Short mmCIF file of C-alpha atoms in Angstrom, two decimals:
data_model
loop_
_atom_site.label_atom_id
_atom_site.label_comp_id
_atom_site.label_asym_id
_atom_site.label_seq_id
_atom_site.Cartn_x
_atom_site.Cartn_y
_atom_site.Cartn_z
CA ARG A 1 0.00 0.00 0.00
CA THR A 2 2.83 2.36 0.90
CA ARG A 3 4.78 1.57 -2.28
CA SER A 4 1.67 2.14 -4.37
CA ALA A 5 0.99 5.46 -2.69
CA ARG A 6 4.53 6.66 -3.25
CA SER A 7 4.46 5.62 -6.90
CA ASN A 8 1.65 8.12 -7.47
CA ASN A 9 3.40 10.97 -5.68
CA HIS A 10 5.03 12.38 -8.81
CA ALA A 11 1.62 12.88 -10.41
CA ILE A 12 0.18 14.29 -7.19
CA ALA A 13 3.05 16.74 -6.73
CA ASN A 14 2.80 17.90 -10.34
CA ASN A 15 -0.94 18.40 -9.96
CA ILE A 16 -0.32 20.61 -6.92
CA LEU A 17 2.27 22.59 -8.87
CA ARG A 18 -0.24 23.21 -11.68
CA LYS A 19 -2.85 24.43 -9.23
CA SER A 20 -0.47 26.47 -7.14
CA SER A 21 -0.93 29.71 -9.07
CA SER A 22 -4.42 30.16 -7.61
CA PHE A 23 -2.99 30.16 -4.12
CA ARG A 24 0.04 32.37 -4.70
CA LEU A 25 0.58 34.91 -2.00
CA GLN A 26 1.14 38.53 -2.74
CA SER A 27 4.56 39.42 -1.45
CA THR A 28 4.58 39.80 2.31
CA VAL A 29 8.05 41.27 2.34
CA GLU A 30 8.82 44.87 3.03
CA LYS A 31 11.93 46.88 3.65
CA ARG A 32 12.78 47.64 7.24
CA PRO A 33 13.01 51.28 8.25
CA GLU A 34 16.37 52.57 9.35
CA ALA A 35 17.07 52.39 13.07
CA GLU A 36 16.06 55.65 14.74
CA ALA A 37 17.76 57.51 17.53
CA GLU A 38 14.67 57.67 19.70
CA ILE A 39 11.79 55.35 20.45
CA THR A 40 9.06 56.09 17.93
CA GLU A 41 5.35 56.11 18.69
CA GLU A 42 5.11 52.71 17.03
CA GLN A 43 7.81 51.30 19.28
CA ALA A 44 6.13 52.84 22.30
CA GLY A 45 3.05 50.76 21.70
CA LYS A 46 0.85 53.59 20.44
CA LYS A 47 -0.01 51.66 17.31
CA SER A 48 -2.96 49.29 17.26
CA LEU A 49 -1.95 46.45 19.57
CA PRO A 50 -3.97 43.45 20.73
CA LYS A 51 -5.36 43.41 24.25
CA ILE A 52 -5.46 39.62 24.25
CA ILE A 53 -2.55 37.34 23.39
CA GLN A 54 -3.35 33.66 23.09
CA GLY A 55 -0.43 31.92 24.76
CA GLY A 56 1.64 29.37 22.90
CA MET A 57 1.15 25.73 23.84
CA GLY A 58 3.12 22.90 22.31
CA ILE A 59 3.34 20.53 20.70
CA ARG A 60 0.65 21.92 18.38
CA ILE A 61 -1.89 22.49 21.14
CA SER A 62 -1.96 26.07 19.93
CA SER A 63 -2.53 25.04 16.33
CA TRP A 64 -3.15 27.18 13.29
CA GLN A 65 -6.89 26.61 13.70
CA LEU A 66 -6.90 28.12 17.21
CA ALA A 67 -4.54 30.95 16.29
CA ARG A 68 -6.69 31.84 13.29
CA GLU A 69 -9.86 32.09 15.35
CA VAL A 70 -8.17 34.36 17.91
CA ALA A 71 -6.74 36.56 15.14
CA ARG A 72 -10.15 36.82 13.49
CA LYS A 73 -11.51 38.26 16.73
CA GLY A 74 -8.80 40.94 16.82
CA GLY A 75 -6.40 39.21 19.23
CA LEU A 76 -2.89 37.92 18.72
CA GLY A 77 -3.24 34.29 17.69
CA VAL A 78 -0.09 32.30 18.43
CA ILE A 79 1.01 29.01 16.93
CA SER A 80 3.48 26.72 18.66
CA GLY A 81 6.71 26.39 16.69
CA THR A 82 7.89 23.43 18.78
CA ALA A 83 8.70 20.30 16.74
CA MET A 84 6.92 21.59 13.65
CA ASP A 85 9.36 19.63 11.50
CA VAL A 86 8.05 16.39 13.00
CA VAL A 87 4.42 17.57 12.90
CA PHE A 88 4.87 18.43 9.23
CA VAL A 89 6.20 15.07 8.02
CA ARG A 90 3.76 13.08 10.17
CA THR A 91 0.79 15.07 8.92
CA LEU A 92 1.80 14.31 5.34
CA GLN A 93 2.14 10.62 6.20
CA ASP A 94 -1.36 10.72 7.69
CA GLY A 95 -2.61 11.81 4.26
CA ASP A 96 -2.80 15.52 5.12
CA PRO A 97 -6.47 15.40 6.23
CA GLY A 98 -8.41 18.27 4.69
CA GLY A 99 -5.52 19.08 2.36
CA HIS A 100 -4.52 22.04 4.54
CA PHE A 101 -0.74 21.60 4.39
CA ARG A 102 -0.85 21.05 0.64
CA ARG A 103 -2.89 24.23 0.26
CA ALA A 104 -0.22 26.18 2.12
CA LEU A 105 2.61 24.43 0.29
CA ALA A 106 1.17 25.55 -3.03
CA THR A 107 2.10 29.13 -2.07
CA PHE A 108 5.68 28.41 -1.01
CA PRO A 109 8.23 30.32 -3.13
CA ASN A 110 10.28 27.22 -4.06
CA GLN A 111 8.10 24.46 -5.45
CA ALA A 112 11.00 22.07 -6.08
CA MET A 113 11.52 21.99 -2.32
CA VAL A 114 7.81 21.29 -1.85
CA GLN A 115 7.90 18.46 -4.37
CA ARG A 116 10.80 16.80 -2.55
CA ALA A 117 8.83 16.79 0.69
CA LEU A 118 5.70 15.41 -0.98
CA LEU A 119 7.58 12.66 -2.76
CA LYS A 120 9.31 11.59 0.42
CA TYR A 121 6.52 11.84 3.01
CA TYR A 122 3.06 12.28 1.49
CA LEU A 123 0.81 9.19 1.52
CA PRO A 124 -2.56 10.03 -0.09
CA GLU A 125 -4.45 7.34 1.83
CA GLY A 126 -2.44 7.75 5.02
CA LYS A 127 -0.07 5.24 6.50
CA SER A 128 -1.27 2.04 8.09
CA PRO A 129 -1.93 2.49 11.84
CA HIS A 130 0.19 -0.63 12.39
CA LYS A 131 3.29 0.88 10.79
CA PRO A 132 5.61 3.50 12.31
CA TYR A 133 6.07 6.98 10.92
CA ARG A 134 9.00 7.66 8.67
CA SER A 135 11.17 9.72 10.98
CA LEU A 136 13.51 12.66 10.53
CA PRO A 137 17.18 12.70 11.52
CA MET A 138 18.08 14.23 14.86
CA TRP A 139 19.25 17.86 14.94
CA SER A 140 22.99 18.42 14.97
CA PHE A 141 25.38 21.31 14.41
CA GLN A 142 25.37 20.47 10.69
CA PRO A 143 21.78 19.35 10.07
CA PRO A 144 21.02 17.41 6.89
CA ARG A 145 19.19 19.25 4.14
CA GLN A 146 15.94 17.29 4.52
CA LEU A 147 15.72 18.32 8.18
CA GLU A 148 16.31 21.99 7.39
CA GLU A 149 13.64 21.89 4.69
CA ALA A 150 11.11 20.13 6.95
CA ALA A 151 11.55 22.75 9.67
CA ILE A 152 11.19 25.65 7.25
CA LEU A 153 8.20 24.15 5.43
CA GLY A 154 6.41 23.07 8.62
CA ASN A 155 6.60 26.50 10.24
CA TYR A 156 5.72 28.19 6.96
CA CYS A 157 2.57 26.09 6.62
CA GLU A 158 1.40 26.60 10.19
CA VAL A 159 1.75 30.39 10.04
CA TRP A 160 0.32 30.68 6.52
CA LEU A 161 -2.76 28.66 7.47
CA ALA A 162 -3.31 30.81 10.57
CA LYS A 163 -3.26 33.95 8.42
CA HIS A 164 -5.57 32.72 5.65
CA ASP A 165 -9.10 31.45 5.17
CA ASP A 166 -9.72 28.07 3.60
CA ASP A 167 -10.06 29.67 0.15
CA GLY A 168 -6.54 31.12 0.41
CA THR A 169 -7.58 34.72 1.04
CA PRO A 170 -6.20 36.63 4.07
CA ILE A 171 -8.41 36.47 7.15
CA GLU A 172 -10.55 39.47 7.97
CA GLY A 173 -10.13 41.60 11.08
CA ASN A 174 -7.23 43.44 12.64
CA GLY A 175 -5.77 40.43 14.41
CA LYS A 176 -2.19 39.30 14.07
CA VAL A 177 -0.44 35.93 14.12
CA GLY A 178 2.64 35.08 16.16
CA ILE A 179 4.87 32.09 16.80
CA ASN A 180 5.97 30.85 20.22
CA ARG A 181 9.28 29.09 20.63
CA LEU A 182 11.23 27.73 23.59
CA THR A 183 14.63 29.35 23.95
CA LYS A 184 16.14 26.17 25.37
CA VAL A 185 15.07 24.10 22.34
CA ALA A 186 17.71 25.96 20.40
CA MET A 187 18.92 23.88 17.47
CA PRO A 188 15.81 24.26 15.25
CA THR A 189 15.26 27.92 16.22
CA ILE A 190 16.75 29.74 13.22
CA HIS A 191 15.10 27.48 10.63
CA SER A 192 11.77 27.68 12.45
CA LEU A 193 11.90 31.48 12.57
CA TYR A 194 12.90 31.68 8.92
CA GLY A 195 10.01 29.50 7.79
CA SER A 196 7.54 31.55 9.80
CA MET A 197 8.95 34.82 8.41
CA LEU A 198 8.58 33.56 4.84
CA ALA A 199 4.88 33.20 5.68
CA GLY A 200 4.68 36.76 7.08
CA VAL A 201 4.52 36.08 10.83
CA ASP A 202 3.76 39.25 12.81
CA TYR A 203 5.21 38.42 16.25
CA VAL A 204 7.82 36.13 17.77
CA ILE A 205 7.33 35.27 21.46
CA MET A 206 10.02 33.34 23.32
CA GLY A 207 10.52 32.21 26.89
CA ALA A 208 11.97 29.13 28.65
CA GLY A 209 15.33 30.85 28.76
CA ILE A 210 16.88 34.27 28.12
CA PRO A 211 16.65 34.98 24.37
CA THR A 212 19.26 37.74 24.05
CA LYS A 213 20.41 36.64 20.58
CA ILE A 214 17.00 36.37 18.92
CA PRO A 215 16.55 40.09 18.01
CA GLY A 216 19.77 40.05 16.00
CA ILE A 217 18.76 36.84 14.25
CA LEU A 218 15.42 38.37 13.26
CA ASP A 219 17.23 41.46 11.94
CA ALA A 220 19.57 39.29 9.88
CA LEU A 221 16.89 36.99 8.46
CA ALA A 222 14.75 39.97 7.46
CA GLU A 223 17.64 41.31 5.42
CA GLY A 224 18.79 37.96 4.03
CA ARG A 225 22.06 38.00 5.99
CA ASP A 226 23.93 35.11 7.58
CA CYS A 227 23.21 34.49 11.26
CA SER A 228 24.35 32.26 14.10
CA LEU A 229 22.99 31.05 17.44
CA SER A 230 25.34 29.74 20.13
CA ILE A 231 24.30 26.46 21.74
CA GLU A 232 25.09 25.76 25.38
CA VAL A 233 27.05 22.53 25.70
CA ALA A 234 27.77 21.00 29.09
CA GLY A 235 31.48 20.94 29.86
CA ALA A 236 32.46 23.23 26.99
CA SER A 237 34.93 26.03 27.71
CA ASP A 238 34.44 29.66 26.72
CA GLU A 239 37.14 29.23 24.09
CA ASP A 240 35.09 26.50 22.42
CA ALA A 241 31.89 28.54 22.29
CA ASP A 242 32.27 29.32 18.57
CA LYS A 243 32.43 25.60 17.80
CA TYR A 244 28.98 25.01 19.21
CA ALA A 245 26.67 27.19 17.17
CA MET A 246 23.88 26.79 14.64
CA ASN A 247 24.80 28.73 11.52
CA PHE A 248 22.44 29.63 8.70
CA SER A 249 22.95 31.49 5.45
CA PRO A 250 19.84 32.34 3.41
CA GLN A 251 22.00 32.98 0.34
CA ALA A 252 23.72 29.62 0.55
CA PHE A 253 20.49 27.81 1.36
CA TRP A 254 18.65 29.08 -1.70
CA ALA A 255 21.70 28.86 -3.95
CA GLU A 256 21.58 25.08 -3.51
CA THR A 257 18.13 25.08 -5.13
CA ASP A 258 19.04 27.52 -7.92
CA THR A 259 16.66 30.16 -6.52
CA PRO A 260 19.07 32.76 -5.07
CA ASP A 261 16.59 35.59 -5.66
CA ILE A 262 14.50 34.42 -2.70
CA ALA A 263 17.31 35.40 -0.31
CA ARG A 264 17.57 38.85 -1.90
CA GLU A 265 13.98 39.78 -1.13
CA PRO A 266 13.72 41.53 2.27
CA LEU A 267 11.24 39.97 4.67
CA GLN A 268 8.93 41.62 7.16
CA ARG A 269 10.76 41.71 10.49
CA PRO A 270 8.29 40.47 13.15
CA ASP A 271 7.98 42.21 16.50
CA PHE A 272 9.86 40.37 19.23
CA LEU A 273 8.28 39.85 22.66
CA PRO A 274 10.50 38.02 25.16
CA ILE A 275 8.77 36.36 28.10
CA VAL A 276 10.15 37.58 31.43
CA SER A 277 9.33 36.96 35.07
CA SER A 278 10.89 40.05 36.66
CA THR A 279 11.74 43.69 36.06
CA THR A 280 15.41 42.77 36.47
CA LEU A 281 15.32 40.39 33.52
CA ALA A 282 13.49 42.93 31.36
CA GLN A 283 16.13 45.56 32.11
CA SER A 284 18.90 43.07 31.36
CA LEU A 285 17.41 42.15 28.00
CA ILE A 286 17.12 45.80 26.92
CA LYS A 287 20.82 46.23 27.77
CA ARG A 288 22.17 42.91 26.48
CA ALA A 289 20.06 41.96 23.46
CA ASN A 290 21.87 42.14 20.13
CA GLY A 291 19.19 43.70 17.91
CA ALA A 292 19.10 47.09 16.21
CA GLY A 293 17.58 50.27 17.59
CA PRO A 294 17.38 51.93 21.02
CA THR A 295 15.69 48.91 22.61
CA ARG A 296 18.01 46.44 20.86
CA GLY A 297 15.34 44.81 18.76
CA ILE A 298 12.89 44.21 21.62
CA ASN A 299 9.38 45.41 20.84
CA GLY A 300 7.57 44.58 24.08
CA PHE A 301 7.34 42.07 26.91
CA VAL A 302 5.12 39.29 28.20
CA ILE A 303 5.40 39.07 31.99
CA GLU A 304 4.59 35.55 33.15
CA LEU A 305 4.07 35.22 36.89
CA ASN A 306 4.60 31.93 38.69
CA THR A 307 0.95 30.83 38.38
CA ALA A 308 1.23 30.81 34.59
CA GLY A 309 1.40 27.38 33.02
CA GLY A 310 4.49 26.33 31.14
CA HIS A 311 8.15 26.90 31.79
CA ASN A 312 8.24 29.10 34.87
CA ALA A 313 11.37 30.72 36.22
CA PRO A 314 12.50 29.37 39.60
CA PRO A 315 11.76 31.45 42.71
CA ARG A 316 14.29 34.00 43.94
CA GLY A 317 16.87 32.18 46.02
CA TRP A 318 15.73 28.78 44.73
CA LYS A 319 13.50 28.22 47.74
CA TYR A 320 11.33 25.14 48.12
CA GLU A 321 8.35 24.22 50.24
CA PRO A 322 9.25 22.33 53.45
CA ASN A 323 9.64 18.57 52.85
CA SER A 324 8.73 19.05 49.21
CA GLU A 325 10.27 19.54 45.80
CA GLU A 326 7.68 22.21 44.97
CA PRO A 327 9.20 25.68 44.50
CA LYS A 328 8.25 28.30 47.07
CA TYR A 329 7.42 31.66 45.56
CA GLY A 330 7.17 34.83 47.63
CA GLU A 331 6.65 38.57 47.35
CA LYS A 332 10.00 39.04 45.60
CA ASP A 333 8.70 36.92 42.74
CA MET A 334 5.70 39.15 42.10
CA VAL A 335 5.69 41.98 39.56
CA GLU A 336 3.45 45.02 39.90
CA VAL A 337 1.90 46.41 36.74
CA GLN A 338 2.71 50.05 37.44
CA LYS A 339 6.27 49.32 38.53
CA PHE A 340 6.96 47.39 35.37
CA ALA A 341 5.87 50.40 33.31
CA LYS A 342 8.82 52.34 34.72
CA VAL A 343 11.39 49.87 33.39
CA ALA A 344 9.73 49.03 30.06
CA LYS A 345 11.23 52.08 28.31
CA GLY A 346 7.85 52.92 26.82
CA LEU A 347 7.48 49.47 25.25
CA PRO A 348 4.11 47.66 25.40
CA TYR A 349 3.65 44.76 27.78
CA TRP A 350 1.15 42.04 28.63
CA PHE A 351 0.71 40.17 31.93
CA ALA A 352 0.12 36.43 32.27
CA GLY A 353 -0.47 34.05 35.15
CA SER A 354 -4.01 34.17 36.62
CA TYR A 355 -4.86 37.18 34.44
CA GLY A 356 -7.57 35.46 32.40
CA ARG A 357 -10.41 37.47 33.93
CA LYS A 358 -12.09 40.72 32.96
CA GLU A 359 -11.08 42.53 36.15
CA LYS A 360 -7.43 41.49 35.72
CA LEU A 361 -7.43 42.81 32.16
CA SER A 362 -8.80 46.12 33.47
CA GLU A 363 -6.09 46.16 36.14
CA VAL A 364 -3.34 45.88 33.51
CA LEU A 365 -4.88 48.47 31.21
CA GLU A 366 -5.38 50.96 34.03
CA GLY A 367 -1.80 50.37 35.18
CA GLY A 368 -0.33 51.31 31.81
CA GLY A 369 -0.06 47.86 30.25
CA ASN A 370 -1.48 46.74 26.92
CA GLY A 371 -3.35 43.60 27.91
CA VAL A 372 -3.01 40.00 29.02
CA GLN A 373 -1.81 36.67 27.71
CA VAL A 374 -4.21 33.77 28.26
CA ARG A 375 -3.87 30.05 27.53
CA ILE A 376 -6.19 27.60 29.21
CA PHE A 377 -9.31 29.80 29.14
CA ILE A 378 -8.99 30.29 25.39
CA ILE A 379 -8.23 26.67 24.50
CA GLY A 380 -11.04 25.45 26.76
CA THR A 381 -13.57 27.85 25.25
CA TRP A 382 -12.46 26.98 21.72
CA MET A 383 -12.77 23.24 22.35
CA TRP A 384 -16.28 23.54 23.80
CA CYS A 385 -17.41 25.81 20.97
CA SER A 386 -16.02 23.32 18.45
CA LEU A 387 -17.83 20.44 20.13
CA LEU A 388 -21.09 22.38 20.29
CA ARG A 389 -20.56 23.92 16.84
CA LEU A 390 -20.88 27.42 18.19
CA ASP A 391 -19.24 30.55 16.74
#
């Protein structure tokens, strides 16, 4: 059954290529403005910003379907960029139910790359439930080409689908789409960001670590320049730091597929929102981040308090409850809305962690913030509405 399905993949891929013109995106790239000496009104959050950010939840809990619904309502819908390379190839092996990935792939700027993925992984009838998935290689400092392409294509598809209706037209409303990544899952980061930027992602949100190098990477990818991300390796000396890095060159990547012009087109640089748990960390990021501009490429903050789900920072002093391995948080671990405004340098910010209520949203807005980030409330509401077929 599998051999038969793969034998038809050439015809299937060619059929998609023929139909792809109807799904072609208008260019989402734009030139970045020159860095300015002072924080502009746009940087200061005086542009139209969402009050509600739907928090990222992986792997693919915050899917393109959820992110699209939030964006349609005027919020910031966020897809999870975690393990999208694996999600991508497994979805194709499941037969791509609904044809959603193939619809997005038809708009990708290099169709030879798309055809390679379809020929290798797409099974029209889906794989047998009794057979394992065809897996990808593990990430390494010199990842194989098929792994790079899967990461780029997977993140491209997820963002593109979140930004478009089923007929391929952009969604209505003023909502935006972002991608959430874990800083500590570092090896696929550059490829994941690049794929999402090719699809026109509006925001990048990152926590689970201190993402000081991400602003510079976003700057470089937007301009088609080479970039690098150091990887922490246990036992490595400072002198060996340069050996342990993920390097990516858009020019070299596209030159291998005889489409160098793709790297020459500037991409929209998404706003970067690091997730922080304290005013101290926010101040440190503004000083240490490697991006351009007065705030070093940081465009706002998400402040996640200890009651937020996900990858919480440890309590100050690494305290634990008596006779327990549970962390013990105290007053020093709390962040006040108005106090954070004083260190944000005029940048917008959103609070998370037990802020999924109307009165908490009002508290943030009255204190000078821009809104809240919510996870469980949104996913729970969306699931019930889907089950009950409610809008």
